[in-house]
PDB file of N, CA, C and O in Angstrom:
ATOM      1  N   SER A  11      20.288 -16.568  66.374  1.00 72.00           N
ATOM      2  CA  SER A  11      19.294 -16.639  67.416  1.00 72.00           C
ATOM      3  C   SER A  11      19.344 -14.853  68.073  1.00 72.00           C
ATOM      4  O   SER A  11      20.048 -14.298  68.165  1.00 72.00           O
ATOM      5  N   GLU A  12      18.056 -14.746  68.441  1.00 86.00           N
ATOM      6  CA  GLU A  12      17.837 -13.352  69.113  1.00 86.00           C
ATOM      7  C   GLU A  12      18.579 -13.228  70.365  1.00 86.00           C
ATOM      8  O   GLU A  12      19.235 -12.221  70.427  1.00 86.00           O
ATOM      9  N   VAL A  13      18.999 -14.246  70.978  1.00 88.00           N
ATOM     10  CA  VAL A  13      19.719 -14.006  72.072  1.00 88.00           C
ATOM     11  C   VAL A  13      21.224 -14.146  71.849  1.00 88.00           C
ATOM     12  O   VAL A  13      21.713 -13.259  72.711  1.00 88.00           O
ATOM     13  N   PHE A  14      21.750 -14.489  70.958  1.00 89.00           N
ATOM     14  CA  PHE A  14      23.190 -14.464  70.236  1.00 89.00           C
ATOM     15  C   PHE A  14      23.441 -12.868  69.966  1.00 89.00           C
ATOM     16  O   PHE A  14      24.216 -12.302  70.459  1.00 89.00           O
ATOM     17  N   GLU A  15      22.389 -12.427  69.374  1.00 90.00           N
ATOM     18  CA  GLU A  15      22.306 -10.863  69.078  1.00 90.00           C
ATOM     19  C   GLU A  15      22.575 -10.131  70.393  1.00 90.00           C
ATOM     20  O   GLU A  15      23.332  -8.881  70.509  1.00 90.00           O
ATOM     21  N   LEU A  16      21.656 -10.412  71.315  1.00 89.00           N
ATOM     22  CA  LEU A  16      21.923  -9.763  72.626  1.00 89.00           C
ATOM     23  C   LEU A  16      23.102  -9.618  73.287  1.00 89.00           C
ATOM     24  O   LEU A  16      23.566  -8.694  73.815  1.00 89.00           O
ATOM     25  N   VAL A  17      23.680 -11.111  73.156  1.00 89.00           N
ATOM     26  CA  VAL A  17      25.264 -11.254  73.979  1.00 89.00           C
ATOM     27  C   VAL A  17      26.360 -10.155  73.275  1.00 89.00           C
ATOM     28  O   VAL A  17      26.912  -9.706  73.604  1.00 89.00           O
ATOM     29  N   MET A  18      25.819 -10.206  71.874  1.00 89.00           N
ATOM     30  CA  MET A  18      26.951  -9.397  71.056  1.00 89.00           C
ATOM     31  C   MET A  18      26.730  -7.758  71.238  1.00 89.00           C
ATOM     32  O   MET A  18      27.777  -7.234  71.084  1.00 89.00           O
ATOM     33  N   LYS A  19      25.290  -7.346  71.645  1.00 88.00           N
ATOM     34  CA  LYS A  19      25.310  -5.996  71.827  1.00 88.00           C
ATOM     35  C   LYS A  19      26.076  -5.410  72.921  1.00 88.00           C
ATOM     36  O   LYS A  19      25.908  -6.110  74.198  1.00 88.00           O
ATOM     37  N   GLN A  20      26.872  -4.327  72.763  1.00 82.00           N
ATOM     38  CA  GLN A  20      27.465  -3.673  74.131  1.00 82.00           C
ATOM     39  C   GLN A  20      26.516  -3.096  74.761  1.00 82.00           C
ATOM     40  O   GLN A  20      26.730  -3.336  76.185  1.00 82.00           O
ATOM     41  N   GLU A  21      25.398  -2.755  74.276  1.00 86.00           N
ATOM     42  CA  GLU A  21      24.503  -1.862  75.244  1.00 86.00           C
ATOM     43  C   GLU A  21      23.653  -2.984  76.048  1.00 86.00           C
ATOM     44  O   GLU A  21      23.030  -2.465  77.071  1.00 86.00           O
ATOM     45  N   ASP A  22      23.400  -4.027  75.930  1.00 87.00           N
ATOM     46  CA  ASP A  22      22.645  -5.118  76.527  1.00 87.00           C
ATOM     47  C   ASP A  22      23.426  -5.895  77.677  1.00 87.00           C
ATOM     48  O   ASP A  22      24.692  -5.637  77.503  1.00 87.00           O
ATOM     49  N   LYS A  23      22.892  -6.287  78.839  1.00 90.00           N
ATOM     50  CA  LYS A  23      23.634  -6.866  79.945  1.00 90.00           C
ATOM     51  C   LYS A  23      23.985  -8.132  79.872  1.00 90.00           C
ATOM     52  O   LYS A  23      24.684  -8.785  80.520  1.00 90.00           O
ATOM     53  N   THR A  24      23.224  -8.697  78.783  1.00 91.00           N
ATOM     54  CA  THR A  24      23.431 -10.332  78.360  1.00 91.00           C
ATOM     55  C   THR A  24      24.784 -10.569  77.830  1.00 91.00           C
ATOM     56  O   THR A  24      25.151 -10.040  76.948  1.00 91.00           O
ATOM     57  N   ARG A  25      25.482 -11.352  78.496  1.00 91.00           N
ATOM     58  CA  ARG A  25      26.795 -11.704  78.141  1.00 91.00           C
ATOM     59  C   ARG A  25      27.268 -13.079  77.747  1.00 91.00           C
ATOM     60  O   ARG A  25      28.231 -13.159  77.025  1.00 91.00           O
ATOM     61  N   TRP A  26      26.479 -13.808  77.907  1.00 94.00           N
ATOM     62  CA  TRP A  26      26.609 -15.394  77.341  1.00 94.00           C
ATOM     63  C   TRP A  26      25.314 -16.153  77.344  1.00 94.00           C
ATOM     64  O   TRP A  26      24.158 -15.928  77.584  1.00 94.00           O
ATOM     65  N   LEU A  27      25.417 -17.211  76.294  1.00 94.00           N
ATOM     66  CA  LEU A  27      24.305 -17.987  75.900  1.00 94.00           C
ATOM     67  C   LEU A  27      24.966 -19.415  75.806  1.00 94.00           C
ATOM     68  O   LEU A  27      26.063 -19.804  75.526  1.00 94.00           O
ATOM     69  N   LEU A  28      23.884 -20.195  76.305  1.00 96.00           N
ATOM     70  CA  LEU A  28      24.278 -21.616  76.145  1.00 96.00           C
ATOM     71  C   LEU A  28      23.160 -22.576  75.799  1.00 96.00           C
ATOM     72  O   LEU A  28      22.252 -22.300  75.829  1.00 96.00           O
ATOM     73  N   THR A  29      23.614 -23.626  74.918  1.00 95.00           N
ATOM     74  CA  THR A  29      22.706 -24.495  73.959  1.00 95.00           C
ATOM     75  C   THR A  29      22.966 -25.707  74.278  1.00 95.00           C
ATOM     76  O   THR A  29      24.042 -25.993  74.804  1.00 95.00           O
ATOM     77  N   LYS A  30      22.203 -26.704  74.053  1.00 95.00           N
ATOM     78  CA  LYS A  30      22.288 -28.251  73.919  1.00 95.00           C
ATOM     79  C   LYS A  30      21.401 -28.789  73.084  1.00 95.00           C
ATOM     80  O   LYS A  30      20.547 -27.899  72.185  1.00 95.00           O
ATOM     81  N   LEU A  31      21.406 -29.980  72.772  1.00 93.00           N
ATOM     82  CA  LEU A  31      20.727 -30.754  71.878  1.00 93.00           C
ATOM     83  C   LEU A  31      19.223 -30.767  72.343  1.00 93.00           C
ATOM     84  O   LEU A  31      18.991 -31.043  73.597  1.00 93.00           O
ATOM     85  N   SER A  32      18.381 -30.721  71.372  1.00 93.00           N
ATOM     86  CA  SER A  32      16.952 -30.911  71.377  1.00 93.00           C
ATOM     87  C   SER A  32      16.620 -32.473  72.111  1.00 93.00           C
ATOM     88  O   SER A  32      17.662 -33.045  71.877  1.00 93.00           O
ATOM     89  N   SER A  33      15.321 -32.750  72.747  1.00 92.00           N
ATOM     90  CA  SER A  33      15.300 -33.963  73.207  1.00 92.00           C
ATOM     91  C   SER A  33      15.289 -34.900  71.979  1.00 92.00           C
ATOM     92  O   SER A  33      15.741 -36.100  71.945  1.00 92.00           O
ATOM     93  N   ASP A  34      15.000 -34.493  70.514  1.00 93.00           N
ATOM     94  CA  ASP A  34      14.809 -35.535  69.520  1.00 93.00           C
ATOM     95  C   ASP A  34      16.432 -35.472  68.931  1.00 93.00           C
ATOM     96  O   ASP A  34      16.485 -36.025  67.888  1.00 93.00           O
ATOM     97  N   LYS A  35      17.339 -34.585  69.461  1.00 89.00           N
ATOM     98  CA  LYS A  35      18.662 -34.764  69.060  1.00 89.00           C
ATOM     99  C   LYS A  35      19.040 -34.130  67.594  1.00 89.00           C
ATOM    100  O   LYS A  35      19.933 -34.574  66.845  1.00 89.00           O
ATOM    101  N   LYS A  36      17.727 -33.284  67.215  1.00 93.00           N
ATOM    102  CA  LYS A  36      17.998 -32.921  65.609  1.00 93.00           C
ATOM    103  C   LYS A  36      18.315 -31.478  65.570  1.00 93.00           C
ATOM    104  O   LYS A  36      18.255 -30.979  64.672  1.00 93.00           O
ATOM    105  N   SER A  37      18.474 -30.627  66.664  1.00 93.00           N
ATOM    106  CA  SER A  37      18.473 -29.520  66.678  1.00 93.00           C
ATOM    107  C   SER A  37      19.253 -28.867  67.979  1.00 93.00           C
ATOM    108  O   SER A  37      19.113 -29.561  68.942  1.00 93.00           O
ATOM    109  N   LEU A  38      19.722 -27.623  68.046  1.00 93.00           N
ATOM    110  CA  LEU A  38      20.167 -27.017  69.530  1.00 93.00           C
ATOM    111  C   LEU A  38      18.668 -25.999  69.981  1.00 93.00           C
ATOM    112  O   LEU A  38      18.061 -25.491  69.079  1.00 93.00           O
ATOM    113  N   VAL A  39      18.849 -26.107  71.416  1.00 94.00           N
ATOM    114  CA  VAL A  39      17.855 -25.415  71.887  1.00 94.00           C
ATOM    115  C   VAL A  39      18.663 -24.531  72.997  1.00 94.00           C
ATOM    116  O   VAL A  39      19.817 -24.796  73.429  1.00 94.00           O
ATOM    117  N   VAL A  40      18.182 -23.318  73.204  1.00 94.00           N
ATOM    118  CA  VAL A  40      18.826 -22.460  74.330  1.00 94.00           C
ATOM    119  C   VAL A  40      18.614 -23.190  75.675  1.00 94.00           C
ATOM    120  O   VAL A  40      17.478 -23.117  76.047  1.00 94.00           O
ATOM    121  N   ALA A  41      19.602 -23.320  76.483  1.00 94.00           N
ATOM    122  CA  ALA A  41      19.762 -24.133  77.632  1.00 94.00           C
ATOM    123  C   ALA A  41      19.847 -22.727  78.735  1.00 94.00           C
ATOM    124  O   ALA A  41      19.727 -23.312  80.056  1.00 94.00           O
ATOM    125  N   GLY A  42      20.280 -21.672  78.576  1.00 94.00           N
ATOM    126  CA  GLY A  42      20.203 -20.424  79.513  1.00 94.00           C
ATOM    127  C   GLY A  42      21.014 -19.580  78.881  1.00 94.00           C
ATOM    128  O   GLY A  42      21.666 -19.296  77.822  1.00 94.00           O
ATOM    129  N   SER A  43      20.954 -18.386  79.731  1.00 93.00           N
ATOM    130  CA  SER A  43      21.619 -17.014  79.162  1.00 93.00           C
ATOM    131  C   SER A  43      21.950 -16.132  80.340  1.00 93.00           C
ATOM    132  O   SER A  43      21.013 -16.495  81.424  1.00 93.00           O
ATOM    133  N   GLY A  44      22.603 -15.344  80.475  1.00 93.00           N
ATOM    134  CA  GLY A  44      22.882 -14.633  81.729  1.00 93.00           C
ATOM    135  C   GLY A  44      23.780 -13.489  81.278  1.00 93.00           C
ATOM    136  O   GLY A  44      24.276 -13.027  80.363  1.00 93.00           O
ATOM    137  N   GLU A  45      24.429 -12.809  82.627  1.00 92.00           N
ATOM    138  CA  GLU A  45      24.974 -11.652  82.627  1.00 92.00           C
ATOM    139  C   GLU A  45      26.595 -11.685  83.363  1.00 92.00           C
ATOM    140  O   GLU A  45      27.227 -10.907  82.922  1.00 92.00           O
ATOM    141  N   THR A  46      26.692 -12.933  83.978  1.00 90.00           N
ATOM    142  CA  THR A  46      28.234 -12.699  84.618  1.00 90.00           C
ATOM    143  C   THR A  46      28.572 -14.324  84.293  1.00 90.00           C
ATOM    144  O   THR A  46      27.938 -15.191  83.807  1.00 90.00           O
ATOM    145  N   GLY A  47      29.866 -14.232  84.382  1.00 87.00           N
ATOM    146  CA  GLY A  47      30.445 -15.638  84.100  1.00 87.00           C
ATOM    147  C   GLY A  47      30.317 -16.586  85.140  1.00 87.00           C
ATOM    148  O   GLY A  47      30.487 -17.676  85.046  1.00 87.00           O
ATOM    149  N   GLU A  48      30.136 -16.040  86.610  1.00 89.00           N
ATOM    150  CA  GLU A  48      29.864 -17.274  87.373  1.00 89.00           C
ATOM    151  C   GLU A  48      28.402 -17.863  87.086  1.00 89.00           C
ATOM    152  O   GLU A  48      28.232 -18.804  87.368  1.00 89.00           O
ATOM    153  N   THR A  49      27.362 -17.025  86.583  1.00 92.00           N
ATOM    154  CA  THR A  49      25.977 -17.688  86.418  1.00 92.00           C
ATOM    155  C   THR A  49      26.448 -18.508  85.022  1.00 92.00           C
ATOM    156  O   THR A  49      25.296 -19.554  84.928  1.00 92.00           O
ATOM    157  N   LEU A  50      27.252 -18.233  84.201  1.00 93.00           N
ATOM    158  CA  LEU A  50      27.560 -19.262  83.252  1.00 93.00           C
ATOM    159  C   LEU A  50      28.062 -20.693  83.659  1.00 93.00           C
ATOM    160  O   LEU A  50      27.681 -21.659  83.290  1.00 93.00           O
ATOM    161  N   GLY A  51      29.052 -20.522  84.611  1.00 91.00           N
ATOM    162  CA  GLY A  51      29.689 -21.831  85.170  1.00 91.00           C
ATOM    163  C   GLY A  51      28.536 -22.511  85.991  1.00 91.00           C
ATOM    164  O   GLY A  51      28.598 -23.956  85.576  1.00 91.00           O
ATOM    165  N   ASP A  52      27.714 -21.899  86.541  1.00 93.00           N
ATOM    166  CA  ASP A  52      26.447 -22.667  87.140  1.00 93.00           C
ATOM    167  C   ASP A  52      25.418 -23.297  86.190  1.00 93.00           C
ATOM    168  O   ASP A  52      24.827 -24.235  86.611  1.00 93.00           O
ATOM    169  N   ALA A  53      25.431 -22.649  84.975  1.00 94.00           N
ATOM    170  CA  ALA A  53      24.559 -23.316  84.007  1.00 94.00           C
ATOM    171  C   ALA A  53      24.792 -24.609  83.317  1.00 94.00           C
ATOM    172  O   ALA A  53      24.166 -25.179  82.836  1.00 94.00           O
ATOM    173  N   PHE A  54      26.405 -25.054  83.571  1.00 94.00           N
ATOM    174  CA  PHE A  54      26.353 -26.454  82.661  1.00 94.00           C
ATOM    175  C   PHE A  54      25.999 -27.391  83.703  1.00 94.00           C
ATOM    176  O   PHE A  54      26.029 -27.537  84.843  1.00 94.00           O
ATOM    177  N   ASP A  55      25.705 -28.444  83.040  1.00 93.00           N
ATOM    178  CA  ASP A  55      25.142 -29.634  83.163  1.00 93.00           C
ATOM    179  C   ASP A  55      25.852 -30.736  83.048  1.00 93.00           C
ATOM    180  O   ASP A  55      26.295 -31.380  82.040  1.00 93.00           O
ATOM    181  N   ASP A  56      26.129 -31.691  84.075  1.00 92.00           N
ATOM    182  CA  ASP A  56      27.120 -32.626  84.062  1.00 92.00           C
ATOM    183  C   ASP A  56      26.592 -33.905  83.156  1.00 92.00           C
ATOM    184  O   ASP A  56      27.348 -35.050  82.723  1.00 92.00           O
ATOM    185  N   ALA A  57      25.205 -33.739  83.008  1.00 92.00           N
ATOM    186  CA  ALA A  57      24.557 -34.928  82.035  1.00 92.00           C
ATOM    187  C   ALA A  57      24.450 -34.475  80.509  1.00 92.00           C
ATOM    188  O   ALA A  57      23.616 -35.288  79.722  1.00 92.00           O
ATOM    189  N   GLU A  58      24.875 -33.311  80.396  1.00 93.00           N
ATOM    190  CA  GLU A  58      24.730 -32.557  78.901  1.00 93.00           C
ATOM    191  C   GLU A  58      26.046 -32.423  78.020  1.00 93.00           C
ATOM    192  O   GLU A  58      27.105 -32.329  78.746  1.00 93.00           O
ATOM    193  N   VAL A  59      25.832 -32.396  76.779  1.00 93.00           N
ATOM    194  CA  VAL A  59      26.733 -32.018  75.848  1.00 93.00           C
ATOM    195  C   VAL A  59      26.029 -30.590  75.604  1.00 93.00           C
ATOM    196  O   VAL A  59      25.072 -30.399  75.192  1.00 93.00           O
ATOM    197  N   MET A  60      27.056 -29.572  76.022  1.00 96.00           N
ATOM    198  CA  MET A  60      26.528 -28.260  75.607  1.00 96.00           C
ATOM    199  C   MET A  60      27.676 -27.383  74.736  1.00 96.00           C
ATOM    200  O   MET A  60      28.550 -27.488  74.975  1.00 96.00           O
ATOM    201  N   TRP A  61      26.926 -26.247  74.153  1.00 96.00           N
ATOM    202  CA  TRP A  61      27.706 -25.447  73.572  1.00 96.00           C
ATOM    203  C   TRP A  61      27.431 -24.052  73.943  1.00 96.00           C
ATOM    204  O   TRP A  61      26.397 -23.610  74.246  1.00 96.00           O
ATOM    205  N   GLY A  62      28.504 -22.905  74.120  1.00 95.00           N
ATOM    206  CA  GLY A  62      27.935 -21.597  74.498  1.00 95.00           C
ATOM    207  C   GLY A  62      28.843 -20.652  73.789  1.00 95.00           C
ATOM    208  O   GLY A  62      30.039 -20.768  73.033  1.00 95.00           O
ATOM    209  N   VAL A  63      28.278 -19.647  73.936  1.00 95.00           N
ATOM    210  CA  VAL A  63      29.384 -18.173  73.445  1.00 95.00           C
ATOM    211  C   VAL A  63      29.298 -17.465  74.722  1.00 95.00           C
ATOM    212  O   VAL A  63      28.015 -17.018  75.229  1.00 95.00           O
ATOM    213  N   PHE A  64      30.275 -16.451  74.990  1.00 93.00           N
ATOM    214  CA  PHE A  64      30.369 -15.327  75.930  1.00 93.00           C
ATOM    215  C   PHE A  64      30.812 -14.356  74.708  1.00 93.00           C
ATOM    216  O   PHE A  64      31.810 -14.539  73.916  1.00 93.00           O
ATOM    217  N   ALA A  65      30.547 -12.987  75.050  1.00 90.00           N
ATOM    218  CA  ALA A  65      31.169 -11.784  74.428  1.00 90.00           C
ATOM    219  C   ALA A  65      32.283 -11.200  75.441  1.00 90.00           C
ATOM    220  O   ALA A  65      32.238 -11.077  76.398  1.00 90.00           O
ATOM    221  N   VAL A  66      33.270 -10.845  74.504  1.00 89.00           N
ATOM    222  CA  VAL A  66      34.428 -10.090  75.045  1.00 89.00           C
ATOM    223  C   VAL A  66      34.429  -8.575  74.118  1.00 89.00           C
ATOM    224  O   VAL A  66      34.267  -8.678  73.207  1.00 89.00           O
ATOM    225  N   HIS A  67      34.211  -7.563  75.049  1.00 84.00           N
ATOM    226  CA  HIS A  67      34.184  -6.156  74.512  1.00 84.00           C
ATOM    227  C   HIS A  67      35.450  -5.575  74.555  1.00 84.00           C
ATOM    228  O   HIS A  67      36.090  -5.029  75.648  1.00 84.00           O
ATOM    229  N   GLY A  68      36.458  -5.524  73.509  1.00 88.00           N
ATOM    230  CA  GLY A  68      37.595  -4.743  73.497  1.00 88.00           C
ATOM    231  C   GLY A  68      37.489  -3.506  73.127  1.00 88.00           C
ATOM    232  O   GLY A  68      36.866  -2.840  72.472  1.00 88.00           O
ATOM    233  N   VAL A  69      38.249  -2.579  73.803  1.00 88.00           N
ATOM    234  CA  VAL A  69      38.407  -1.035  73.920  1.00 88.00           C
ATOM    235  C   VAL A  69      39.778  -0.522  73.354  1.00 88.00           C
ATOM    236  O   VAL A  69      40.458  -0.920  74.207  1.00 88.00           O
ATOM    237  N   ASP A  70      39.832   0.104  72.189  1.00 89.00           N
ATOM    238  CA  ASP A  70      41.054   0.535  71.872  1.00 89.00           C
ATOM    239  C   ASP A  70      40.993   2.257  71.658  1.00 89.00           C
ATOM    240  O   ASP A  70      40.167   2.643  71.052  1.00 89.00           O
ATOM    241  N   GLU A  71      41.999   2.598  72.755  1.00 90.00           N
ATOM    242  CA  GLU A  71      42.003   4.250  72.700  1.00 90.00           C
ATOM    243  C   GLU A  71      43.295   4.957  72.114  1.00 90.00           C
ATOM    244  O   GLU A  71      44.067   4.183  72.353  1.00 90.00           O
ATOM    245  N   ARG A  72      42.737   5.571  71.185  1.00 89.00           N
ATOM    246  CA  ARG A  72      44.290   6.258  70.379  1.00 89.00           C
ATOM    247  C   ARG A  72      44.024   7.274  70.127  1.00 89.00           C
ATOM    248  O   ARG A  72      43.039   7.666  69.621  1.00 89.00           O
ATOM    249  N   ASN A  73      44.910   8.340  70.487  1.00 88.00           N
ATOM    250  CA  ASN A  73      44.528   9.782  70.310  1.00 88.00           C
ATOM    251  C   ASN A  73      43.358  10.220  70.622  1.00 88.00           C
ATOM    252  O   ASN A  73      42.655  10.160  72.056  1.00 88.00           O
ATOM    253  N   SER A  74      42.427  10.721  69.727  1.00 88.00           N
ATOM    254  CA  SER A  74      41.109  11.299  69.879  1.00 88.00           C
ATOM    255  C   SER A  74      40.010  10.358  69.643  1.00 88.00           C
ATOM    256  O   SER A  74      38.960  10.634  69.635  1.00 88.00           O
ATOM    257  N   VAL A  75      40.254   8.907  69.258  1.00 90.00           N
ATOM    258  CA  VAL A  75      39.658   8.047  68.840  1.00 90.00           C
ATOM    259  C   VAL A  75      39.408   6.927  69.704  1.00 90.00           C
ATOM    260  O   VAL A  75      40.597   6.396  70.160  1.00 90.00           O
ATOM    261  N   THR A  76      38.110   6.497  70.099  1.00 89.00           N
ATOM    262  CA  THR A  76      38.101   5.182  70.886  1.00 89.00           C
ATOM    263  C   THR A  76      37.102   4.232  70.089  1.00 89.00           C
ATOM    264  O   THR A  76      36.090   4.701  69.322  1.00 89.00           O
ATOM    265  N   SER A  77      37.647   3.286  69.910  1.00 89.00           N
ATOM    266  CA  SER A  77      37.061   2.070  69.168  1.00 89.00           C
ATOM    267  C   SER A  77      36.829   0.855  69.828  1.00 89.00           C
ATOM    268  O   SER A  77      37.693   0.363  70.992  1.00 89.00           O
ATOM    269  N   THR A  78      35.382   0.750  70.112  1.00 86.00           N
ATOM    270  CA  THR A  78      35.075  -0.705  70.664  1.00 86.00           C
ATOM    271  C   THR A  78      34.478  -1.582  69.953  1.00 86.00           C
ATOM    272  O   THR A  78      33.699  -1.588  68.965  1.00 86.00           O
ATOM    273  N   ARG A  79      34.883  -3.234  70.168  1.00 88.00           N
ATOM    274  CA  ARG A  79      34.720  -4.210  69.276  1.00 88.00           C
ATOM    275  C   ARG A  79      34.250  -5.314  70.102  1.00 88.00           C
ATOM    276  O   ARG A  79      34.905  -5.597  71.161  1.00 88.00           O
ATOM    277  N   SER A  80      33.075  -6.182  69.609  1.00 87.00           N
ATOM    278  CA  SER A  80      32.801  -7.094  70.501  1.00 87.00           C
ATOM    279  C   SER A  80      33.310  -8.356  69.637  1.00 87.00           C
ATOM    280  O   SER A  80      33.046  -8.582  68.559  1.00 87.00           O
ATOM    281  N   LYS A  81      33.722  -9.470  70.588  1.00 91.00           N
ATOM    282  CA  LYS A  81      34.288 -10.767  69.826  1.00 91.00           C
ATOM    283  C   LYS A  81      33.679 -11.838  70.688  1.00 91.00           C
ATOM    284  O   LYS A  81      33.515 -11.768  72.001  1.00 91.00           O
ATOM    285  N   PRO A  82      33.032 -12.704  69.917  1.00 93.00           N
ATOM    286  CA  PRO A  82      32.700 -13.945  70.449  1.00 93.00           C
ATOM    287  C   PRO A  82      33.657 -14.860  70.851  1.00 93.00           C
ATOM    288  O   PRO A  82      34.448 -15.058  70.029  1.00 93.00           O
ATOM    289  N   VAL A  83      33.303 -15.698  71.983  1.00 94.00           N
ATOM    290  CA  VAL A  83      34.106 -16.913  72.442  1.00 94.00           C
ATOM    291  C   VAL A  83      33.418 -17.947  72.702  1.00 94.00           C
ATOM    292  O   VAL A  83      32.428 -17.939  73.436  1.00 94.00           O
ATOM    293  N   GLN A  84      33.614 -18.956  71.989  1.00 95.00           N
ATOM    294  CA  GLN A  84      32.956 -20.407  71.931  1.00 95.00           C
ATOM    295  C   GLN A  84      33.657 -21.070  73.119  1.00 95.00           C
ATOM    296  O   GLN A  84      34.752 -21.197  73.480  1.00 95.00           O
ATOM    297  N   VAL A  85      32.506 -21.799  73.920  1.00 95.00           N
ATOM    298  CA  VAL A  85      32.530 -22.603  74.732  1.00 95.00           C
ATOM    299  C   VAL A  85      32.170 -24.087  74.394  1.00 95.00           C
ATOM    300  O   VAL A  85      30.996 -24.295  74.185  1.00 95.00           O
ATOM    301  N   ASN A  86      32.951 -25.043  74.825  1.00 96.00           N
ATOM    302  CA  ASN A  86      32.475 -26.613  74.408  1.00 96.00           C
ATOM    303  C   ASN A  86      32.352 -27.033  75.834  1.00 96.00           C
ATOM    304  O   ASN A  86      33.447 -27.238  76.486  1.00 96.00           O
ATOM    305  N   TRP A  87      31.469 -28.015  76.135  1.00 95.00           N
ATOM    306  CA  TRP A  87      31.326 -28.522  77.415  1.00 95.00           C
ATOM    307  C   TRP A  87      30.612 -29.783  77.281  1.00 95.00           C
ATOM    308  O   TRP A  87      29.943 -30.281  76.421  1.00 95.00           O
ATOM    309  N   VAL A  88      31.292 -31.087  77.949  1.00 94.00           N
ATOM    310  CA  VAL A  88      31.153 -32.290  77.820  1.00 94.00           C
ATOM    311  C   VAL A  88      30.987 -32.898  79.195  1.00 94.00           C
ATOM    312  O   VAL A  88      32.104 -33.108  80.005  1.00 94.00           O
ATOM    313  N   GLY A  89      29.765 -33.012  79.697  1.00 90.00           N
ATOM    314  CA  GLY A  89      29.746 -33.483  81.156  1.00 90.00           C
ATOM    315  C   GLY A  89      29.996 -34.764  81.457  1.00 90.00           C
ATOM    316  O   GLY A  89      29.963 -35.694  80.456  1.00 90.00           O
ATOM    317  N   GLU A  90      30.476 -34.645  82.774  1.00 88.00           N
ATOM    318  CA  GLU A  90      30.967 -36.415  83.164  1.00 88.00           C
ATOM    319  C   GLU A  90      30.031 -37.322  82.670  1.00 88.00           C
ATOM    320  O   GLU A  90      30.495 -38.686  82.574  1.00 88.00           O
ATOM    321  N   VAL A  91      28.934 -37.315  83.153  1.00 82.00           N
ATOM    322  CA  VAL A  91      27.936 -38.059  82.990  1.00 82.00           C
ATOM    323  C   VAL A  91      27.165 -38.290  81.628  1.00 82.00           C
ATOM    324  O   VAL A  91      26.736 -39.566  81.263  1.00 82.00           O
ATOM    325  N   SER A  92      27.384 -37.447  80.654  1.00 62.00           N
ATOM    326  CA  SER A  92      26.753 -37.672  79.314  1.00 62.00           C
ATOM    327  C   SER A  92      27.383 -38.665  78.528  1.00 62.00           C
ATOM    328  O   SER A  92      26.864 -38.991  77.465  1.00 62.00           O
ATOM    329  N   LEU A  93      28.911 -38.975  78.791  1.00 54.00           N
ATOM    330  CA  LEU A  93      29.432 -39.893  77.905  1.00 54.00           C
ATOM    331  C   LEU A  93      28.816 -41.299  78.290  1.00 54.00           C
ATOM    332  O   LEU A  93      28.596 -42.044  78.377  1.00 54.00           O
TER     333      LEU A  93
END
């Protein structure tokens, strides 16, 4: 999705994406996105099963070369009430 691409871009401030099942339970819909881990934690819903991703940007500096890589980290959430 376009939001995932924003999460993975180092130049963009968007750092996470959260999805949940659509009302017909046949597809995923974006439940939220944001810039900080704190806002990600606040976005989880105890009544939902949710899946998310946040970006970790690694920087490797060696001699005169700096390499920056983005890695996605998957988050799975099962709310207490959703079961």
